[in-house]
GROMACS .gro file of C-alpha atoms in nm:
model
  181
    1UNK     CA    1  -2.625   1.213  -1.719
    2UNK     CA    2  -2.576   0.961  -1.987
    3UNK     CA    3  -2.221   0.985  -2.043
    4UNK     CA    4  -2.117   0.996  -1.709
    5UNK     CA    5  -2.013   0.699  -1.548
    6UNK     CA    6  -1.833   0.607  -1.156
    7UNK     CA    7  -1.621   0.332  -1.139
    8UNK     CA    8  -1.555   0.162  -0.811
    9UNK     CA    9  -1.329  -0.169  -0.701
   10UNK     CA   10  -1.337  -0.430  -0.401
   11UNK     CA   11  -1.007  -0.378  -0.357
   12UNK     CA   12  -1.022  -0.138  -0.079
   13UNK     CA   13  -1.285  -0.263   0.074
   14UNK     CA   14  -1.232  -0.659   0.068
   15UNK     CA   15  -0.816  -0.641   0.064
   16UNK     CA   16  -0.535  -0.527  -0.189
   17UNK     CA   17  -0.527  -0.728  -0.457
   18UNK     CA   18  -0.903  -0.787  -0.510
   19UNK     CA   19  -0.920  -0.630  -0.887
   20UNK     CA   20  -1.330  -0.665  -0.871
   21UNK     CA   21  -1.500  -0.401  -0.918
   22UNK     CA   22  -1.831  -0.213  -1.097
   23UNK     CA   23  -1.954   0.083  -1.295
   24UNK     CA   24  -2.222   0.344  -1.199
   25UNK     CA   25  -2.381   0.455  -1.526
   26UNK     CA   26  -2.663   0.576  -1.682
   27UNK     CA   27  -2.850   0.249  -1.824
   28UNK     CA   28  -2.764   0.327  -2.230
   29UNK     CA   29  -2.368   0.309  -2.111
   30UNK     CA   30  -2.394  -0.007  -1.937
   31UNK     CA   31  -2.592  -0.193  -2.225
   32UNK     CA   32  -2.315  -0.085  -2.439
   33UNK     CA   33  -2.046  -0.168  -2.195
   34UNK     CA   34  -2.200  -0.511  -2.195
   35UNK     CA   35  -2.081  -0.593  -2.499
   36UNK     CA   36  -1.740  -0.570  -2.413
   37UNK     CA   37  -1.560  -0.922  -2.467
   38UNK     CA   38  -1.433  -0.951  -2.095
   39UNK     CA   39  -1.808  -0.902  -1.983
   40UNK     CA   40  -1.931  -1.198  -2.223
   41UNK     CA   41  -1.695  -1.415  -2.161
   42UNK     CA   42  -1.733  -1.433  -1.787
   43UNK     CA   43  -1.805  -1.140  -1.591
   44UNK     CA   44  -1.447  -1.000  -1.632
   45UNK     CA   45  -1.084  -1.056  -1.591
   46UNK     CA   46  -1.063  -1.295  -1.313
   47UNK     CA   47  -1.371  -1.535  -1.332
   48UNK     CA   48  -1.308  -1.681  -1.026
   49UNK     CA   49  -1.231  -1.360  -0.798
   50UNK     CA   50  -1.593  -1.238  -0.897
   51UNK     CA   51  -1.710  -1.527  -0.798
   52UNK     CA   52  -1.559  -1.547  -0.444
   53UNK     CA   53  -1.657  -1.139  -0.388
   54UNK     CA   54  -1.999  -1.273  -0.539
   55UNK     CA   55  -2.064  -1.520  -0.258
   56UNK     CA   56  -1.897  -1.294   0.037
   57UNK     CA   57  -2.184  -1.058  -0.084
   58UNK     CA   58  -2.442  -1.277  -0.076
   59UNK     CA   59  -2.387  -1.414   0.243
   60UNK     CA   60  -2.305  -1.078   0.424
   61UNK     CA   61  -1.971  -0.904   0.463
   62UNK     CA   62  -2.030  -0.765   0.806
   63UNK     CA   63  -1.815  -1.013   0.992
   64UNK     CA   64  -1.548  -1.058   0.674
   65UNK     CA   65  -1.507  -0.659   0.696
   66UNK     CA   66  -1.476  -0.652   1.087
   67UNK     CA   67  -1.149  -0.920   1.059
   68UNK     CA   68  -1.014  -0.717   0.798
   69UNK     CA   69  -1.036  -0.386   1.014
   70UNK     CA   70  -0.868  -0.582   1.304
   71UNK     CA   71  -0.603  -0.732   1.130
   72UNK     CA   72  -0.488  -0.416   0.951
   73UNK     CA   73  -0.540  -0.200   1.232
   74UNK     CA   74  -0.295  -0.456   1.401
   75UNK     CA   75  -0.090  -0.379   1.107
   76UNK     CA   76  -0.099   0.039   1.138
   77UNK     CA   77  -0.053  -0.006   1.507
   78UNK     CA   78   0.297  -0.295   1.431
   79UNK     CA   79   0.451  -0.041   1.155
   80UNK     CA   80   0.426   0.282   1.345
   81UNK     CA   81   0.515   0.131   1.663
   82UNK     CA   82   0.823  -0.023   1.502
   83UNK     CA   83   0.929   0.321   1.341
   84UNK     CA   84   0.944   0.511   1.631
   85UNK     CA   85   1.117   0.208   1.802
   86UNK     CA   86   1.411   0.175   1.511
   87UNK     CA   87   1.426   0.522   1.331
   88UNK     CA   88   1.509   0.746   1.599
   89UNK     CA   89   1.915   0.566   1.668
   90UNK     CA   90   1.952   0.550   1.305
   91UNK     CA   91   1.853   0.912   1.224
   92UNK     CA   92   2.082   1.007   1.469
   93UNK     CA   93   1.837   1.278   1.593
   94UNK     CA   94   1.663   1.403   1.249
   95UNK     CA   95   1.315   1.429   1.284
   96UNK     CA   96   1.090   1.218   1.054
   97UNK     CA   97   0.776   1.194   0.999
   98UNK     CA   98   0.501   0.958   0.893
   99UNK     CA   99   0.077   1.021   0.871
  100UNK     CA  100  -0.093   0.769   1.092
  101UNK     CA  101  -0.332   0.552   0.915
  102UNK     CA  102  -0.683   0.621   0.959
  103UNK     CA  103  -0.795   0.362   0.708
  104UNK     CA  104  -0.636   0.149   0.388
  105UNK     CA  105  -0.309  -0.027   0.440
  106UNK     CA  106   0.000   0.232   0.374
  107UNK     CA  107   0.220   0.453   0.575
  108UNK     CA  108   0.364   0.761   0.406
  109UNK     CA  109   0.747   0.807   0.581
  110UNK     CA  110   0.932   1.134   0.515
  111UNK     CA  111   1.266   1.087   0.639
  112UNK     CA  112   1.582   1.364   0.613
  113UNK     CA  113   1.629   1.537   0.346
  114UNK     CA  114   1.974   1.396   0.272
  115UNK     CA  115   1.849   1.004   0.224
  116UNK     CA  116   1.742   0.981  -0.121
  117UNK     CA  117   1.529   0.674  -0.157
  118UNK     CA  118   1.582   0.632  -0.506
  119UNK     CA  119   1.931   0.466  -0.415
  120UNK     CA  120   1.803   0.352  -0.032
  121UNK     CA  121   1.552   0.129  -0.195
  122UNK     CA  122   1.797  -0.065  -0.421
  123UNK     CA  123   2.026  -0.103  -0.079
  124UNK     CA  124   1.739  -0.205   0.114
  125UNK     CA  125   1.659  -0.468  -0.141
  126UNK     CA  126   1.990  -0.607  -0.236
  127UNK     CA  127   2.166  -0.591   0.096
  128UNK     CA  128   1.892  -0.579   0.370
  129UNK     CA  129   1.610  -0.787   0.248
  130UNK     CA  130   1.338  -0.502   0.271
  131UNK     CA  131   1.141  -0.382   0.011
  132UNK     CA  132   0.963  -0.076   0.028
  133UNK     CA  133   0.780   0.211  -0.295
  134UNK     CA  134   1.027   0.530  -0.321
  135UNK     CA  135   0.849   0.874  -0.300
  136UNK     CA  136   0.949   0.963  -0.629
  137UNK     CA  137   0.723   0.690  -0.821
  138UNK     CA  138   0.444   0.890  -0.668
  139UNK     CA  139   0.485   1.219  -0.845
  140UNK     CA  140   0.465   1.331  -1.200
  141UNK     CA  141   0.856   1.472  -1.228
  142UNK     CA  142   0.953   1.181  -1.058
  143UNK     CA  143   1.220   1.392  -0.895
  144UNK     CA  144   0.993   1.543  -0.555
  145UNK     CA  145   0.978   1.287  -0.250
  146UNK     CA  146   1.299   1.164  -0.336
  147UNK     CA  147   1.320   1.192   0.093
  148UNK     CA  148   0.996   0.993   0.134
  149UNK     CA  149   0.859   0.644   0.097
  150UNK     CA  150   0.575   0.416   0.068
  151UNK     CA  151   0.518   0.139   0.305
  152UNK     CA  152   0.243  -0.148   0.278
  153UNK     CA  153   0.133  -0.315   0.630
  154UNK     CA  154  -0.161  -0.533   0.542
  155UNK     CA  155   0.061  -0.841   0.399
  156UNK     CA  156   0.249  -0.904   0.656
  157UNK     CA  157   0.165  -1.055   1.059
  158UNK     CA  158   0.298  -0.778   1.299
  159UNK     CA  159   0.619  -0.959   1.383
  160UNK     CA  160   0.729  -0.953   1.018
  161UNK     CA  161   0.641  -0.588   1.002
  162UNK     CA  162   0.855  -0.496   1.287
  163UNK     CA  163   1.126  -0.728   1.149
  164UNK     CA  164   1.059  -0.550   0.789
  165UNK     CA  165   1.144  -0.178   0.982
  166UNK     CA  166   1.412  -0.307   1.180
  167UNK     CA  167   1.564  -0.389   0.810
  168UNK     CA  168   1.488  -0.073   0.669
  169UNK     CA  169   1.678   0.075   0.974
  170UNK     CA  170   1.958  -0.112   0.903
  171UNK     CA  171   1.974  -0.006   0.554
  172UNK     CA  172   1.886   0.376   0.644
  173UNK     CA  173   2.263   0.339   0.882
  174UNK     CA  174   2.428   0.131   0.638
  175UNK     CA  175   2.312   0.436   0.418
  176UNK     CA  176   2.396   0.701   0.553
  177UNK     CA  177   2.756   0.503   0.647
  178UNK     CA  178   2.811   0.537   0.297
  179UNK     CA  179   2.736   0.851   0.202
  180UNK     CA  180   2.894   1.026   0.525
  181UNK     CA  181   3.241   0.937   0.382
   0.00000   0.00000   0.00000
């Protein structure tokens, strides 16, 4: 179909921040999207990512993709394993949840309903040194999942991801400390 088109990006595939990517299109909508001044000018906005994602292709991304599935998996394995290691004497009890990674680089946490992670993440930040995505950037009201959270493993070595949940921990108790008086 001529209007149709897919768009796709390395970013999943080679690592997060890889903003390379291509179009699936019926010939007539790529000739026009060729025109487009990014294309002309080099290929698109970063010259010399394309490039880089050019030459991994070109010499075979076999062994490239296999390190990046151990060192995440590494990753998945450090961040769960460190949140059932830390969460359970903070939560005193409460369940929580979390999906276990089958691919990508991000745990979903849902953690008691009374921890609202649209103030947890500014304590976390200021007072605890750990960053994390609040649940509420990821819906449309941007009031639901104000329990949950978003966290990345594929940055960090697994030693700085246990240290990262060990934080958060500290900041879920200093929390709830808070808000229990």
């Amino acid at each position: 179909n001529p209007t149709v088109l897919a768009m796709h990006s390395m970013s999943k595939t080679l690592g997060p921040g890889v903003r390379v990517g291509w179009i699936d299109a019926h010939p007539t909508l790529i000739d026009k999207l060729t025109t487009f001044g990014p294309v002309v000018s080099g290929g698109c906005q970063s010259h010399f990512m394309a490039s880089v994602v050019a030459q991994i292709l070109l010499e075979g991304r076999k062994p490239l993709l296999d390190k990046f599935r151990a060192a995440y998996h590494a990753g998945a394995v450090a961040l769960t394993s460190a949140l059932e290691k830390y969460l359970p004497s903070v939560l005193g009890g409460a369940s929580f949840r979390y999906n276990k990674p089958r691919g990508g680089y991000f745990v979903w946490l849902e953690l008691p309903e009374e921890i609202n992670t649209d103030e947890l993440v500014k304590l976390a930040d200021e007072k605890h040194g750990v960053f994390f995505f609040k649940g509420s950037a990821f819906c449309v009201d941007g009031k639901s999942f104000s329990s949950c959270l978003r966290l990345c493993f594929a940055f960090l070595e697994p030693q700085e991801i246990d240290q990262g949940v060990k934080r958060l921990a500290n900041a879920i108790e200093d929390y709830s400390s808070r808000n229990a008086s």
